[in-house]
Amino acid sequence: MATPSYVPDPLIEGFLDELWSTKGLSDNTLSAYRSDLLHFDAYLQQRQLSLLAAGRDVIQDYLGLRYDNGAAKSSSARLLSSLRRFYGFLLIRQLIGDDPMALIASPKLPRKLPDTLSEADVEALLAEPDGDDTLEGRDKAMLELLYATGLRVTELVGLTLEQISLRQGLVRITGKGGKERLVPMGEVAIDVVSRYLKLQRAALLVAGQSDVLFPSSRGRMMTRQTFWYRIKLYAQRAGISKALSPHTLRHAFATHLLNHGADLRVVQLLLGHSSLSTTQIYTHVANARLQALHAEHHPRG
């Protein structure tokens, strides 16, 4: 962060506290905002400026420096989002008179299609864990539930017993922004999770009682990094060579629903997207799949 004498502007933590208390943003999002603002603040201090004194020209100089250093468009777009939100916060608090971000345009980013798996790949992945083994039985239940519900990985690893109703076949999720949604599980996921609760969960609670639905081998809440490692392990064993991400099964859930005729707004509700435009990217994946099927099977494809 430039010099050992650097002292972060306290406005940054005040801004992040405000976001945490009013917007319910995830730790990862807050961490990204913090990183962006600290780097910008350090740059300003090197120029003997402050966050309150930074004008549009200074911000553009900083963006130009990042461009010269090879910063990716996606990284710059995230930085601009952080700065827009931060200076909007300062404007509302009347700590500045004008918004220096008002006339700064964001870089246009190509719409990136999410990585996903075919239905055959998903079947192979879900079949890989050994349902009779303690850890793999837990992982099998997690994978089945993830594909059946389209949860975010952070939502999955944080699930508690009270959030799931096997009798009703529903999972109650509090997602981004503190918004709650009910997601149906499906019969296969209900059966696999029921079996896991009967046969394996108690063996994982080595440290006593816990309300975590899928505890780690140490009886605590699993990290998303650990679960991501487990997904990659089963994908490798299943012979899946495609690039995967922690949200691969979430993407597959949405894409496969649309492939089978689900309404886009229903998929939006199930995924917990606040905007339909966020969900619409999956229609590109579904359309590409339909075009491929048409080309393969239609006599004049």
mmCIF file of N, CA and C in Angstrom, residues 43-162:
data_model
loop_
_atom_site.group_PDB
_atom_site.id
_atom_site.type_symbol
_atom_site.label_atom_id
_atom_site.label_comp_id
_atom_site.label_asym_id
_atom_site.label_seq_id
_atom_site.Cartn_x
_atom_site.Cartn_y
_atom_site.Cartn_z
ATOM 1 N N TYR A 43 -2.793 6.335 -2.996
ATOM 2 C CA TYR A 43 -2.346 7.120 -4.160
ATOM 3 C C TYR A 43 -2.532 8.617 -3.898
ATOM 4 N N LEU A 44 -3.680 8.984 -3.325
ATOM 5 C CA LEU A 44 -3.947 10.391 -3.034
ATOM 6 C C LEU A 44 -2.951 10.942 -2.019
ATOM 7 N N GLN A 45 -2.666 10.146 -0.990
ATOM 8 C CA GLN A 45 -1.739 10.624 0.038
ATOM 9 C C GLN A 45 -0.345 10.838 -0.522
ATOM 10 N N GLN A 46 0.049 10.001 -1.500
ATOM 11 C CA GLN A 46 1.341 10.212 -2.154
ATOM 12 C C GLN A 46 1.379 11.553 -2.878
ATOM 13 N N ARG A 47 0.216 11.992 -3.321
ATOM 14 C CA ARG A 47 0.118 13.295 -4.010
ATOM 15 C C ARG A 47 -0.281 14.409 -3.046
ATOM 16 N N GLN A 48 -0.255 14.075 -1.743
ATOM 17 C CA GLN A 48 -0.589 15.031 -0.689
ATOM 18 C C GLN A 48 -2.013 15.576 -0.858
ATOM 19 N N LEU A 49 -2.915 14.655 -1.203
ATOM 20 C CA LEU A 49 -4.330 14.970 -1.328
ATOM 21 C C LEU A 49 -5.126 14.069 -0.391
ATOM 22 N N SER A 50 -6.411 14.379 -0.238
ATOM 23 C CA SER A 50 -7.290 13.567 0.593
ATOM 24 C C SER A 50 -8.493 13.111 -0.233
ATOM 25 N N LEU A 51 -9.234 12.162 0.299
ATOM 26 C CA LEU A 51 -10.441 11.679 -0.381
ATOM 27 C C LEU A 51 -11.455 12.793 -0.569
ATOM 28 N N LEU A 52 -11.541 13.691 0.398
ATOM 29 C CA LEU A 52 -12.495 14.800 0.303
ATOM 30 C C LEU A 52 -12.069 15.827 -0.748
ATOM 31 N N ALA A 53 -10.768 15.910 -0.989
ATOM 32 C CA ALA A 53 -10.263 16.934 -1.909
ATOM 33 C C ALA A 53 -10.086 16.418 -3.330
ATOM 34 N N ALA A 54 -10.251 15.136 -3.544
ATOM 35 C CA ALA A 54 -10.022 14.555 -4.871
ATOM 36 C C ALA A 54 -11.079 15.026 -5.851
ATOM 37 N N GLY A 55 -10.641 15.566 -6.977
ATOM 38 C CA GLY A 55 -11.563 15.986 -8.024
ATOM 39 C C GLY A 55 -11.557 15.027 -9.194
ATOM 40 N N ARG A 56 -12.339 15.350 -10.201
ATOM 41 C CA ARG A 56 -12.464 14.469 -11.365
ATOM 42 C C ARG A 56 -11.117 14.266 -12.062
ATOM 43 N N ASP A 57 -10.310 15.324 -12.171
ATOM 44 C CA ASP A 57 -9.027 15.208 -12.864
ATOM 45 C C ASP A 57 -8.095 14.222 -12.151
ATOM 46 N N VAL A 58 -8.095 14.273 -10.830
ATOM 47 C CA VAL A 58 -7.228 13.375 -10.056
ATOM 48 C C VAL A 58 -7.679 11.924 -10.234
ATOM 49 N N ILE A 59 -8.995 11.719 -10.196
ATOM 50 C CA ILE A 59 -9.521 10.362 -10.369
ATOM 51 C C ILE A 59 -9.178 9.843 -11.757
ATOM 52 N N GLN A 60 -9.281 10.682 -12.777
ATOM 53 C CA GLN A 60 -8.938 10.264 -14.136
ATOM 54 C C GLN A 60 -7.447 9.973 -14.260
ATOM 55 N N ASP A 61 -6.612 10.744 -13.555
ATOM 56 C CA ASP A 61 -5.171 10.463 -13.551
ATOM 57 C C ASP A 61 -4.909 9.080 -12.958
ATOM 58 N N TYR A 62 -5.622 8.766 -11.883
ATOM 59 C CA TYR A 62 -5.459 7.460 -11.224
ATOM 60 C C TYR A 62 -5.905 6.331 -12.149
ATOM 61 N N LEU A 63 -7.016 6.526 -12.828
ATOM 62 C CA LEU A 63 -7.489 5.510 -13.774
ATOM 63 C C LEU A 63 -6.495 5.337 -14.918
ATOM 64 N N GLY A 64 -5.901 6.447 -15.382
ATOM 65 C CA GLY A 64 -4.911 6.366 -16.438
ATOM 66 C C GLY A 64 -3.668 5.617 -15.997
ATOM 67 N N LEU A 65 -3.254 5.832 -14.754
ATOM 68 C CA LEU A 65 -2.105 5.109 -14.210
ATOM 69 C C LEU A 65 -2.378 3.612 -14.159
ATOM 70 N N ARG A 66 -3.570 3.266 -13.722
ATOM 71 C CA ARG A 66 -3.944 1.847 -13.665
ATOM 72 C C ARG A 66 -3.957 1.241 -15.072
ATOM 73 N N TYR A 67 -4.473 2.004 -16.033
ATOM 74 C CA TYR A 67 -4.503 1.516 -17.417
ATOM 75 C C TYR A 67 -3.084 1.264 -17.928
ATOM 76 N N ASP A 68 -2.180 2.205 -17.647
ATOM 77 C CA ASP A 68 -0.786 2.055 -18.077
ATOM 78 C C ASP A 68 -0.126 0.844 -17.424
ATOM 79 N N ASN A 69 -0.583 0.503 -16.229
ATOM 80 C CA ASN A 69 -0.026 -0.657 -15.516
ATOM 81 C C ASN A 69 -0.716 -1.965 -15.879
ATOM 82 N N GLY A 70 -1.638 -1.901 -16.859
ATOM 83 C CA GLY A 70 -2.269 -3.123 -17.359
ATOM 84 C C GLY A 70 -3.472 -3.604 -16.580
ATOM 85 N N ALA A 71 -4.136 -2.733 -15.845
ATOM 86 C CA ALA A 71 -5.328 -3.153 -15.082
ATOM 87 C C ALA A 71 -6.426 -3.617 -16.032
ATOM 88 N N ALA A 72 -7.092 -4.689 -15.679
ATOM 89 C CA ALA A 72 -8.168 -5.239 -16.509
ATOM 90 C C ALA A 72 -9.388 -4.320 -16.472
ATOM 91 N N LYS A 73 -10.179 -4.360 -17.558
ATOM 92 C CA LYS A 73 -11.407 -3.554 -17.607
ATOM 93 C C LYS A 73 -12.353 -3.912 -16.470
ATOM 94 N N SER A 74 -12.441 -5.191 -16.159
ATOM 95 C CA SER A 74 -13.355 -5.623 -15.086
ATOM 96 C C SER A 74 -12.922 -5.059 -13.748
ATOM 97 N N SER A 75 -11.601 -5.008 -13.517
ATOM 98 C CA SER A 75 -11.079 -4.445 -12.274
ATOM 99 C C SER A 75 -11.360 -2.949 -12.191
ATOM 100 N N SER A 76 -11.188 -2.251 -13.323
ATOM 101 C CA SER A 76 -11.463 -0.810 -13.343
ATOM 102 C C SER A 76 -12.948 -0.520 -13.162
ATOM 103 N N ALA A 77 -13.789 -1.376 -13.739
ATOM 104 C CA ALA A 77 -15.238 -1.198 -13.580
ATOM 105 C C ALA A 77 -15.641 -1.358 -12.123
ATOM 106 N N ARG A 78 -15.025 -2.333 -11.437
ATOM 107 C CA ARG A 78 -15.327 -2.527 -10.012
ATOM 108 C C ARG A 78 -14.846 -1.338 -9.200
ATOM 109 N N LEU A 79 -13.653 -0.813 -9.534
ATOM 110 C CA LEU A 79 -13.133 0.365 -8.838
ATOM 111 C C LEU A 79 -14.084 1.548 -8.996
ATOM 112 N N LEU A 80 -14.554 1.760 -10.218
ATOM 113 C CA LEU A 80 -15.478 2.873 -10.453
ATOM 114 C C LEU A 80 -16.764 2.699 -9.667
ATOM 115 N N SER A 81 -17.236 1.479 -9.566
ATOM 116 C CA SER A 81 -18.432 1.211 -8.760
ATOM 117 C C SER A 81 -18.176 1.566 -7.298
ATOM 118 N N SER A 82 -16.992 1.190 -6.797
ATOM 119 C CA SER A 82 -16.634 1.506 -5.408
ATOM 120 C C SER A 82 -16.588 3.013 -5.193
ATOM 121 N N LEU A 83 -15.945 3.707 -6.129
ATOM 122 C CA LEU A 83 -15.815 5.163 -5.988
ATOM 123 C C LEU A 83 -17.156 5.878 -6.109
ATOM 124 N N ARG A 84 -18.003 5.414 -7.042
ATOM 125 C CA ARG A 84 -19.330 6.037 -7.181
ATOM 126 C C ARG A 84 -20.122 5.909 -5.873
ATOM 127 N N ARG A 85 -20.082 4.733 -5.306
ATOM 128 C CA ARG A 85 -20.843 4.512 -4.076
ATOM 129 C C ARG A 85 -20.258 5.334 -2.929
ATOM 130 N N PHE A 86 -18.929 5.380 -2.864
ATOM 131 C CA PHE A 86 -18.270 6.110 -1.779
ATOM 132 C C PHE A 86 -18.563 7.607 -1.867
ATOM 133 N N TYR A 87 -18.413 8.193 -3.061
ATOM 134 C CA TYR A 87 -18.639 9.630 -3.188
ATOM 135 C C TYR A 87 -20.123 9.973 -3.115
ATOM 136 N N GLY A 88 -20.979 9.036 -3.471
ATOM 137 C CA GLY A 88 -22.404 9.239 -3.240
ATOM 138 C C GLY A 88 -22.706 9.323 -1.751
ATOM 139 N N PHE A 89 -22.019 8.474 -0.977
ATOM 140 C CA PHE A 89 -22.143 8.487 0.485
ATOM 141 C C PHE A 89 -21.689 9.836 1.050
ATOM 142 N N LEU A 90 -20.533 10.332 0.570
ATOM 143 C CA LEU A 90 -20.024 11.622 1.050
ATOM 144 C C LEU A 90 -20.960 12.771 0.683
ATOM 145 N N LEU A 91 -21.566 12.686 -0.501
ATOM 146 C CA LEU A 91 -22.482 13.737 -0.962
ATOM 147 C C LEU A 91 -23.726 13.783 -0.084
ATOM 148 N N ILE A 92 -24.284 12.606 0.225
ATOM 149 C CA ILE A 92 -25.471 12.538 1.083
ATOM 150 C C ILE A 92 -25.157 13.086 2.468
ATOM 151 N N ARG A 93 -23.937 12.800 2.950
ATOM 152 C CA ARG A 93 -23.536 13.281 4.280
ATOM 153 C C ARG A 93 -23.115 14.756 4.254
ATOM 154 N N GLN A 94 -23.178 15.368 3.070
ATOM 155 C CA GLN A 94 -22.816 16.783 2.871
ATOM 156 C C GLN A 94 -21.363 17.049 3.270
ATOM 157 N N LEU A 95 -20.512 16.029 3.050
ATOM 158 C CA LEU A 95 -19.084 16.197 3.305
ATOM 159 C C LEU A 95 -18.368 16.750 2.086
ATOM 160 N N ILE A 96 -19.020 16.681 0.922
ATOM 161 C CA ILE A 96 -18.519 17.296 -0.303
ATOM 162 C C ILE A 96 -19.680 18.034 -0.970
ATOM 163 N N GLY A 97 -19.357 19.020 -1.782
ATOM 164 C CA GLY A 97 -20.408 19.788 -2.440
ATOM 165 C C GLY A 97 -20.769 19.264 -3.813
ATOM 166 N N ASP A 98 -19.793 18.655 -4.514
ATOM 167 C CA ASP A 98 -20.019 18.125 -5.859
ATOM 168 C C ASP A 98 -19.490 16.707 -5.940
ATOM 169 N N ASP A 99 -20.138 15.909 -6.771
ATOM 170 C CA ASP A 99 -19.722 14.511 -6.960
ATOM 171 C C ASP A 99 -18.658 14.456 -8.056
ATOM 172 N N PRO A 100 -17.405 14.106 -7.726
ATOM 173 C CA PRO A 100 -16.350 14.052 -8.744
ATOM 174 C C PRO A 100 -16.536 12.915 -9.743
ATOM 175 N N MET A 101 -17.436 11.978 -9.435
ATOM 176 C CA MET A 101 -17.661 10.823 -10.319
ATOM 177 C C MET A 101 -18.750 11.097 -11.351
ATOM 178 N N ALA A 102 -19.395 12.255 -11.268
ATOM 179 C CA ALA A 102 -20.602 12.506 -12.067
ATOM 180 C C ALA A 102 -20.369 12.373 -13.561
ATOM 181 N N LEU A 103 -19.218 12.799 -14.043
ATOM 182 C CA LEU A 103 -18.980 12.814 -15.489
ATOM 183 C C LEU A 103 -17.971 11.749 -15.933
ATOM 184 N N ILE A 104 -17.682 10.789 -15.064
ATOM 185 C CA ILE A 104 -16.722 9.729 -15.411
ATOM 186 C C ILE A 104 -17.491 8.492 -15.858
ATOM 187 N N ALA A 105 -17.248 8.061 -17.087
ATOM 188 C CA ALA A 105 -17.970 6.914 -17.646
ATOM 189 C C ALA A 105 -17.263 5.613 -17.277
ATOM 190 N N SER A 106 -18.061 4.571 -17.094
ATOM 191 C CA SER A 106 -17.513 3.240 -16.823
ATOM 192 C C SER A 106 -17.132 2.561 -18.135
ATOM 193 N N PRO A 107 -16.083 1.724 -18.121
ATOM 194 C CA PRO A 107 -15.728 1.003 -19.343
ATOM 195 C C PRO A 107 -16.808 0.004 -19.711
ATOM 196 N N LYS A 108 -17.059 -0.143 -21.012
ATOM 197 C CA LYS A 108 -18.049 -1.115 -21.461
ATOM 198 C C LYS A 108 -17.441 -2.512 -21.428
ATOM 199 N N LEU A 109 -18.108 -3.398 -20.711
ATOM 200 C CA LEU A 109 -17.614 -4.763 -20.570
ATOM 201 C C LEU A 109 -18.452 -5.703 -21.422
ATOM 202 N N PRO A 110 -17.820 -6.688 -22.065
ATOM 203 C CA PRO A 110 -18.601 -7.691 -22.801
ATOM 204 C C PRO A 110 -19.405 -8.541 -21.832
ATOM 205 N N ARG A 111 -20.603 -8.932 -22.245
ATOM 206 C CA ARG A 111 -21.407 -9.809 -21.392
ATOM 207 C C ARG A 111 -20.771 -11.183 -21.359
ATOM 208 N N LYS A 112 -20.302 -11.571 -20.186
ATOM 209 C CA LYS A 112 -19.618 -12.856 -20.046
ATOM 210 C C LYS A 112 -20.638 -13.931 -19.707
ATOM 211 N N LEU A 113 -20.715 -14.929 -20.552
ATOM 212 C CA LEU A 113 -21.637 -16.020 -20.277
ATOM 213 C C LEU A 113 -21.090 -16.868 -19.136
ATOM 214 N N PRO A 114 -21.941 -17.231 -18.185
ATOM 215 C CA PRO A 114 -21.455 -18.025 -17.053
ATOM 216 C C PRO A 114 -21.038 -19.426 -17.487
ATOM 217 N N ASP A 115 -19.987 -19.933 -16.847
ATOM 218 C CA ASP A 115 -19.591 -21.312 -17.095
ATOM 219 C C ASP A 115 -20.673 -22.241 -16.585
ATOM 220 N N THR A 116 -20.984 -23.261 -17.359
ATOM 221 C CA THR A 116 -22.022 -24.191 -16.932
ATOM 222 C C THR A 116 -21.659 -25.596 -17.385
ATOM 223 N N LEU A 117 -22.456 -26.553 -16.999
ATOM 224 C CA LEU A 117 -22.247 -27.960 -17.343
ATOM 225 C C LEU A 117 -23.459 -28.491 -18.078
ATOM 226 N N SER A 118 -23.227 -29.477 -18.918
ATOM 227 C CA SER A 118 -24.356 -30.165 -19.554
ATOM 228 C C SER A 118 -25.071 -30.995 -18.500
ATOM 229 N N GLU A 119 -26.276 -31.431 -18.837
ATOM 230 C CA GLU A 119 -27.020 -32.275 -17.896
ATOM 231 C C GLU A 119 -26.288 -33.585 -17.653
ATOM 232 N N ALA A 120 -25.617 -34.108 -18.683
ATOM 233 C CA ALA A 120 -24.856 -35.352 -18.512
ATOM 234 C C ALA A 120 -23.672 -35.136 -17.566
ATOM 235 N N ASP A 121 -23.000 -33.984 -17.694
ATOM 236 C CA ASP A 121 -21.881 -33.675 -16.797
ATOM 237 C C ASP A 121 -22.357 -33.565 -15.353
ATOM 238 N N VAL A 122 -23.501 -32.911 -15.167
ATOM 239 C CA VAL A 122 -24.035 -32.767 -13.810
ATOM 240 C C VAL A 122 -24.367 -34.137 -13.221
ATOM 241 N N GLU A 123 -24.997 -35.003 -14.021
ATOM 242 C CA GLU A 123 -25.320 -36.352 -13.545
ATOM 243 C C GLU A 123 -24.057 -37.092 -13.123
ATOM 244 N N ALA A 124 -22.989 -36.954 -13.915
ATOM 245 C CA ALA A 124 -21.733 -37.622 -13.590
ATOM 246 C C ALA A 124 -21.130 -37.068 -12.305
ATOM 247 N N LEU A 125 -21.201 -35.745 -12.136
ATOM 248 C CA LEU A 125 -20.661 -35.107 -10.933
ATOM 249 C C LEU A 125 -21.427 -35.527 -9.693
ATOM 250 N N LEU A 126 -22.755 -35.533 -9.773
ATOM 251 C CA LEU A 126 -23.582 -35.868 -8.610
ATOM 252 C C LEU A 126 -23.467 -37.340 -8.235
ATOM 253 N N ALA A 127 -23.128 -38.174 -9.205
ATOM 254 C CA ALA A 127 -23.017 -39.615 -8.931
ATOM 255 C C ALA A 127 -21.671 -39.990 -8.309
ATOM 256 N N GLU A 128 -20.715 -39.072 -8.315
ATOM 257 C CA GLU A 128 -19.348 -39.410 -7.910
ATOM 258 C C GLU A 128 -19.166 -39.649 -6.408
ATOM 259 N N PRO A 129 -19.712 -38.797 -5.517
ATOM 260 C CA PRO A 129 -19.497 -39.035 -4.082
ATOM 261 C C PRO A 129 -20.129 -40.337 -3.623
ATOM 262 N N ASP A 130 -19.451 -41.030 -2.720
ATOM 263 C CA ASP A 130 -19.934 -42.288 -2.150
ATOM 264 C C ASP A 130 -20.914 -41.961 -1.023
ATOM 265 N N GLY A 131 -22.180 -42.256 -1.230
ATOM 266 C CA GLY A 131 -23.205 -41.914 -0.251
ATOM 267 C C GLY A 131 -23.095 -42.658 1.060
ATOM 268 N N ASP A 132 -22.264 -43.720 1.129
ATOM 269 C CA ASP A 132 -22.101 -44.489 2.364
ATOM 270 C C ASP A 132 -20.948 -43.975 3.221
ATOM 271 N N ASP A 133 -20.088 -43.148 2.644
ATOM 272 C CA ASP A 133 -18.964 -42.578 3.386
ATOM 273 C C ASP A 133 -19.432 -41.319 4.120
ATOM 274 N N THR A 134 -18.874 -41.065 5.307
ATOM 275 C CA THR A 134 -19.346 -39.932 6.107
ATOM 276 C C THR A 134 -19.150 -38.596 5.392
ATOM 277 N N LEU A 135 -17.905 -38.300 4.994
ATOM 278 C CA LEU A 135 -17.651 -37.023 4.338
ATOM 279 C C LEU A 135 -18.284 -36.959 2.947
ATOM 280 N N GLU A 136 -18.167 -38.038 2.186
ATOM 281 C CA GLU A 136 -18.708 -38.012 0.829
ATOM 282 C C GLU A 136 -20.229 -38.050 0.834
ATOM 283 N N GLY A 137 -20.820 -38.652 1.866
ATOM 284 C CA GLY A 137 -22.274 -38.610 1.995
ATOM 285 C C GLY A 137 -22.760 -37.193 2.238
ATOM 286 N N ARG A 138 -22.001 -36.456 3.054
ATOM 287 C CA ARG A 138 -22.320 -35.032 3.263
ATOM 288 C C ARG A 138 -22.171 -34.258 1.959
ATOM 289 N N ASP A 139 -21.059 -34.512 1.253
ATOM 290 C CA ASP A 139 -20.807 -33.786 0.007
ATOM 291 C C ASP A 139 -21.874 -34.098 -1.041
ATOM 292 N N LYS A 140 -22.323 -35.348 -1.076
ATOM 293 C CA LYS A 140 -23.360 -35.736 -2.035
ATOM 294 C C LYS A 140 -24.644 -34.964 -1.760
ATOM 295 N N ALA A 141 -24.980 -34.841 -0.474
ATOM 296 C CA ALA A 141 -26.181 -34.088 -0.102
ATOM 297 C C ALA A 141 -26.025 -32.607 -0.473
ATOM 298 N N MET A 142 -24.832 -32.060 -0.275
ATOM 299 C CA MET A 142 -24.594 -30.655 -0.605
ATOM 300 C C MET A 142 -24.701 -30.412 -2.113
ATOM 301 N N LEU A 143 -24.107 -31.299 -2.897
ATOM 302 C CA LEU A 143 -24.146 -31.144 -4.354
ATOM 303 C C LEU A 143 -25.568 -31.273 -4.884
ATOM 304 N N GLU A 144 -26.294 -32.260 -4.371
ATOM 305 C CA GLU A 144 -27.681 -32.449 -4.808
ATOM 306 C C GLU A 144 -28.521 -31.226 -4.458
ATOM 307 N N LEU A 145 -28.334 -30.707 -3.248
ATOM 308 C CA LEU A 145 -29.117 -29.550 -2.813
ATOM 309 C C LEU A 145 -28.735 -28.304 -3.622
ATOM 310 N N LEU A 146 -27.446 -28.175 -3.916
ATOM 311 C CA LEU A 146 -26.981 -27.025 -4.686
ATOM 312 C C LEU A 146 -27.587 -27.022 -6.083
ATOM 313 N N TYR A 147 -27.580 -28.166 -6.732
ATOM 314 C CA TYR A 147 -28.126 -28.253 -8.088
ATOM 315 C C TYR A 147 -29.651 -28.135 -8.081
ATOM 316 N N ALA A 148 -30.289 -28.625 -7.022
ATOM 317 C CA ALA A 148 -31.753 -28.594 -6.952
ATOM 318 C C ALA A 148 -32.295 -27.205 -6.655
ATOM 319 N N THR A 149 -31.502 -26.361 -6.020
ATOM 320 C CA THR A 149 -32.010 -25.071 -5.547
ATOM 321 C C THR A 149 -31.328 -23.859 -6.179
ATOM 322 N N GLY A 150 -30.131 -24.035 -6.750
ATOM 323 C CA GLY A 150 -29.412 -22.894 -7.316
ATOM 324 C C GLY A 150 -28.891 -21.926 -6.275
ATOM 325 N N LEU A 151 -28.645 -22.400 -5.052
ATOM 326 C CA LEU A 151 -28.127 -21.515 -4.010
ATOM 327 C C LEU A 151 -26.726 -21.027 -4.356
ATOM 328 N N ARG A 152 -26.370 -19.875 -3.804
ATOM 329 C CA ARG A 152 -24.974 -19.460 -3.830
ATOM 330 C C ARG A 152 -24.201 -20.365 -2.867
ATOM 331 N N VAL A 153 -22.903 -20.568 -3.140
ATOM 332 C CA VAL A 153 -22.111 -21.448 -2.283
ATOM 333 C C VAL A 153 -22.081 -20.918 -0.845
ATOM 334 N N THR A 154 -21.976 -19.593 -0.688
ATOM 335 C CA THR A 154 -21.979 -19.022 0.656
ATOM 336 C C THR A 154 -23.298 -19.293 1.371
ATOM 337 N N GLU A 155 -24.405 -19.311 0.633
ATOM 338 C CA GLU A 155 -25.705 -19.617 1.227
ATOM 339 C C GLU A 155 -25.768 -21.086 1.635
ATOM 340 N N LEU A 156 -25.191 -21.950 0.817
ATOM 341 C CA LEU A 156 -25.221 -23.386 1.099
ATOM 342 C C LEU A 156 -24.432 -23.729 2.355
ATOM 343 N N VAL A 157 -23.183 -23.264 2.441
ATOM 344 C CA VAL A 157 -22.350 -23.649 3.584
ATOM 345 C C VAL A 157 -22.858 -23.018 4.879
ATOM 346 N N GLY A 158 -23.621 -21.928 4.765
ATOM 347 C CA GLY A 158 -24.151 -21.275 5.962
ATOM 348 C C GLY A 158 -25.513 -21.767 6.415
ATOM 349 N N LEU A 159 -26.077 -22.755 5.703
ATOM 350 C CA LEU A 159 -27.407 -23.247 6.053
ATOM 351 C C LEU A 159 -27.444 -23.841 7.459
ATOM 352 N N THR A 160 -28.544 -23.586 8.167
ATOM 353 C CA THR A 160 -28.772 -24.205 9.472
ATOM 354 C C THR A 160 -29.971 -25.144 9.377
ATOM 355 N N LEU A 161 -30.134 -25.967 10.405
ATOM 356 C CA LEU A 161 -31.220 -26.939 10.403
ATOM 357 C C LEU A 161 -32.587 -26.274 10.294
ATOM 358 N N GLU A 162 -32.736 -25.117 10.925
ATOM 359 C CA GLU A 162 -34.049 -24.476 10.928
ATOM 360 C C GLU A 162 -34.414 -23.855 9.582
#
